[in-house]
């Protein structure tokens, strides 16, 4: 009977040691798995943060200059870096007489950006904004003249420019402006292009039918 008790004690002791060993091994494995999961999560977060940082650092590619500059706020167009070395000047869309230039509480302008020999390079359609009591402009549409017409290449000796005084059916059309040859006459007959600065849509639209349009040289 004494021998059986000794054997039983040894068996119980062996069983306890085995159970403790298995528990330690299981806890170590679980700890390793938790640590591994944390490591994977941290690595994923670092990779995600790195991707976001790269997105911010890499310059965004634009399909066109209009896409790049749309929304740009400026004081003088020639101060925009893309127009460095060029000159600019413009006019309001609509007469300031009786506040006709104001449309639904907003006012709009056309800025003409010129290069060498006063060749028109870009036409900017802008909405006037006020920032800290300073009158600024925001680009809402833009035309690249080299993509619009080749008249400067065809007629290098003509005095071609933008005219804001356009009549439609002998009535002033405040949203229309034209690319025409300044001849010094009151009525300009060499009209190459006419656009509408559509204040409703905020876009520059080419007017195809010029049959009922008259362009006046306001400086003649």
Coordinates of C-alpha atoms in Angstrom, one line a residue:
X1 CA 0.0 0.0 0.0
X2 CA 2.9 2.4 0.9
X3 CA 4.5 1.6 -2.5
X4 CA 1.3 2.4 -4.3
X5 CA 1.1 5.8 -2.6
X6 CA 4.7 6.7 -3.6
X7 CA 4.0 5.7 -7.2
X8 CA 0.8 7.8 -7.1
X9 CA 2.6 10.8 -5.7
X10 CA 5.3 10.6 -8.4
X11 CA 2.6 10.3 -11.1
X12 CA 0.7 13.3 -9.7
X13 CA 3.9 15.3 -9.5
X14 CA 4.8 14.4 -13.1
X15 CA 1.3 15.3 -14.2
X16 CA 1.5 18.8 -12.5
X17 CA 4.9 19.5 -14.1
X18 CA 3.6 18.5 -17.5
X19 CA 0.6 20.7 -17.2
X20 CA 2.7 23.7 -16.1
X21 CA 5.2 23.2 -19.0
X22 CA 2.3 23.0 -21.5
X23 CA 0.7 26.2 -20.1
X24 CA 4.0 28.1 -20.3
X25 CA 4.5 27.0 -23.9
X26 CA 1.0 28.0 -24.9
X27 CA 1.4 31.5 -23.3
X28 CA 4.7 32.0 -25.1
X29 CA 3.1 31.1 -28.4
X30 CA 0.1 33.4 -27.8
X31 CA 2.5 36.2 -26.7
X32 CA 4.5 35.7 -29.9
X33 CA 1.3 35.8 -32.0
X34 CA 0.1 39.0 -30.4
X35 CA 3.5 40.6 -30.9
X36 CA 3.6 39.5 -34.5
X37 CA 0.1 40.9 -35.1
X38 CA 1.1 44.3 -33.6
X39 CA 4.2 44.3 -35.8
X40 CA 2.1 43.6 -38.9
X41 CA -0.3 46.3 -38.0
X42 CA 2.5 48.8 -37.3
X43 CA 4.1 47.9 -40.6
X44 CA 0.9 48.4 -42.4
X45 CA 0.4 51.8 -40.8
X46 CA 3.9 52.9 -41.7
X47 CA 3.4 51.7 -45.3
X48 CA 0.0 53.6 -45.5
X49 CA 1.6 56.8 -44.0
X50 CA 4.5 56.5 -46.4
X51 CA 2.1 56.2 -49.4
X52 CA 0.2 59.3 -48.2
X53 CA 3.4 61.2 -47.8
X54 CA 4.6 60.2 -51.3
X55 CA 1.2 61.4 -52.7
X56 CA 1.7 64.8 -51.1
X57 CA 5.3 65.1 -52.2
X58 CA 5.0 64.0 -55.8
X59 CA 3.6 66.9 -57.9
X60 CA 0.2 66.4 -59.3
X61 CA 0.0 66.0 -63.1
X62 CA -2.5 68.1 -64.9
X63 CA -4.0 67.5 -68.3
X64 CA -4.1 71.2 -69.2
X65 CA -3.0 74.6 -68.0
X66 CA -6.7 75.3 -67.4
X67 CA -7.0 72.3 -65.1
X68 CA -3.9 73.4 -63.2
X69 CA -4.9 77.1 -62.7
X70 CA -8.6 76.8 -62.2
X71 CA -9.4 78.2 -58.7
X72 CA -6.2 80.2 -58.6
X73 CA -6.7 83.6 -56.8
X74 CA -4.6 86.5 -58.0
X75 CA -4.3 90.3 -58.0
X76 CA -2.5 90.7 -61.4
X77 CA -2.5 87.8 -63.9
X78 CA 1.1 88.4 -64.9
X79 CA 2.1 87.7 -61.3
X80 CA 1.0 84.0 -61.7
X81 CA 4.2 81.9 -62.1
X82 CA 2.9 80.3 -65.3
X83 CA 2.7 83.8 -66.9
X84 CA 6.1 85.0 -65.9
X85 CA 7.6 87.4 -68.4
X86 CA 4.1 88.2 -69.9
X87 CA 1.9 91.2 -69.6
X88 CA -1.8 91.3 -68.7
X89 CA -4.8 93.6 -68.7
X90 CA -8.5 93.2 -68.9
X91 CA -12.1 94.4 -68.6
X92 CA -15.3 93.7 -66.7
X93 CA -17.9 91.4 -68.2
X94 CA -20.7 93.8 -68.7
X95 CA -20.9 97.5 -68.4
X96 CA -20.4 99.1 -65.0
X97 CA -23.2 101.5 -66.0
X98 CA -26.2 100.8 -63.7
X99 CA -24.1 97.9 -62.3
X100 CA -24.8 95.8 -65.4
X101 CA -21.5 94.0 -64.7
X102 CA -23.1 92.4 -61.6
X103 CA -24.8 89.1 -62.2
X104 CA -26.6 87.3 -59.4
X105 CA -24.6 89.3 -56.9
X106 CA -21.2 88.4 -58.5
X107 CA -19.0 90.3 -60.9
X108 CA -16.8 88.8 -63.5
X109 CA -13.8 89.9 -65.6
X110 CA -11.7 88.9 -68.6
X111 CA -7.9 89.1 -68.3
X112 CA -5.9 89.0 -71.5
X113 CA -2.4 87.7 -71.1
X114 CA 0.0 88.9 -73.9
X115 CA 3.5 88.0 -75.0
X116 CA 5.9 89.5 -77.4
X117 CA 4.4 92.0 -79.9
X118 CA 1.2 92.0 -77.8
X119 CA 0.2 88.6 -79.2
X120 CA -2.6 87.2 -77.0
X121 CA -1.4 84.1 -75.3
X122 CA -4.1 83.3 -72.8
X123 CA -7.6 84.5 -72.0
X124 CA -8.7 84.2 -68.4
X125 CA -12.3 84.2 -67.3
X126 CA -12.4 85.2 -63.6
X127 CA -14.8 85.8 -60.8
X128 CA -14.1 88.7 -58.5
X129 CA -13.5 87.9 -54.8
X130 CA -12.9 90.0 -51.8
X131 CA -10.2 88.9 -49.3
X132 CA -9.4 91.0 -46.3
X133 CA -10.9 94.0 -48.1
X134 CA -8.6 93.4 -51.1
X135 CA -10.3 92.9 -54.5
X136 CA -8.9 89.8 -56.1
X137 CA -9.8 87.5 -58.9
X138 CA -10.4 83.7 -59.1
X139 CA -9.8 81.8 -62.3
X140 CA -12.9 79.9 -63.4
X141 CA -12.0 79.2 -67.0
X142 CA -9.0 79.7 -69.4
X143 CA -8.3 79.6 -73.1
X144 CA -4.9 78.9 -74.6
X145 CA -4.8 80.9 -77.8
X146 CA -2.3 78.6 -79.6
X147 CA -4.9 75.8 -79.3
X148 CA -7.8 78.1 -80.3
X149 CA -6.5 79.7 -83.5
X150 CA -3.5 80.1 -85.8
X151 CA -4.3 83.7 -87.0
X152 CA -1.1 85.1 -85.5
X153 CA 1.0 82.7 -87.6
X154 CA -1.1 83.4 -90.7
X155 CA -1.2 87.2 -90.3
X156 CA 2.0 88.2 -88.5
X157 CA 1.8 91.8 -89.7
X158 CA -1.7 92.5 -88.6
X159 CA -2.7 94.3 -85.4
X160 CA -4.8 91.5 -83.9
X161 CA -6.2 91.8 -80.4
X162 CA -9.2 91.3 -78.1
X163 CA -12.2 93.6 -78.5
X164 CA -14.8 93.8 -75.7
X165 CA -17.4 95.9 -77.6
X166 CA -19.5 93.4 -79.5
X167 CA -23.0 93.9 -80.8
X168 CA -25.4 91.0 -81.5
X169 CA -28.2 92.1 -83.9
X170 CA -27.1 95.7 -83.3
X171 CA -27.5 95.4 -79.6
X172 CA -24.7 95.3 -77.1
X173 CA -23.9 91.8 -75.9
X174 CA -22.2 92.2 -72.5
X175 CA -20.9 88.6 -72.4
X176 CA -19.4 88.6 -75.9
X177 CA -15.8 89.5 -76.8
X178 CA -13.9 89.0 -80.1
X179 CA -10.5 88.4 -81.6
X180 CA -10.3 90.9 -84.4
X181 CA -7.9 93.0 -86.5
X182 CA -7.7 96.6 -85.4
X183 CA -7.8 98.7 -88.5
X184 CA -8.5 102.1 -87.0
X185 CA -12.1 102.0 -88.4
X186 CA -15.1 102.3 -86.2
X187 CA -16.5 98.9 -87.2
X188 CA -14.0 96.0 -87.4
X189 CA -14.8 93.6 -90.3
X190 CA -11.9 91.2 -89.9
X191 CA -13.3 89.2 -87.0
X192 CA -11.6 85.8 -86.4
X193 CA -13.2 84.4 -83.3
X194 CA -16.0 85.4 -80.9
X195 CA -16.5 83.9 -77.4
X196 CA -19.2 84.2 -74.7
X197 CA -18.2 84.6 -71.1
X198 CA -21.1 82.6 -69.8
X199 CA -21.7 83.9 -66.2
X200 CA -24.3 81.3 -65.6
X201 CA -22.1 78.3 -66.3
X202 CA -18.7 80.0 -65.6
X203 CA -17.3 78.9 -68.9
X204 CA -15.9 80.4 -72.1
X205 CA -17.9 79.3 -75.1
X206 CA -17.0 79.9 -78.7
X207 CA -19.8 81.5 -80.8
X208 CA -19.8 79.8 -84.2
X209 CA -22.4 81.9 -86.0
X210 CA -20.9 85.4 -86.6
X211 CA -23.5 86.5 -89.2
X212 CA -25.4 88.8 -86.8
X213 CA -22.3 90.1 -84.9
X214 CA -20.7 93.4 -85.2
X215 CA -17.4 94.3 -83.5
X216 CA -16.8 98.0 -82.7
X217 CA -13.4 99.4 -82.1
X218 CA -14.0 101.4 -78.9
X219 CA -10.6 103.2 -79.3
X220 CA -11.3 104.5 -82.9

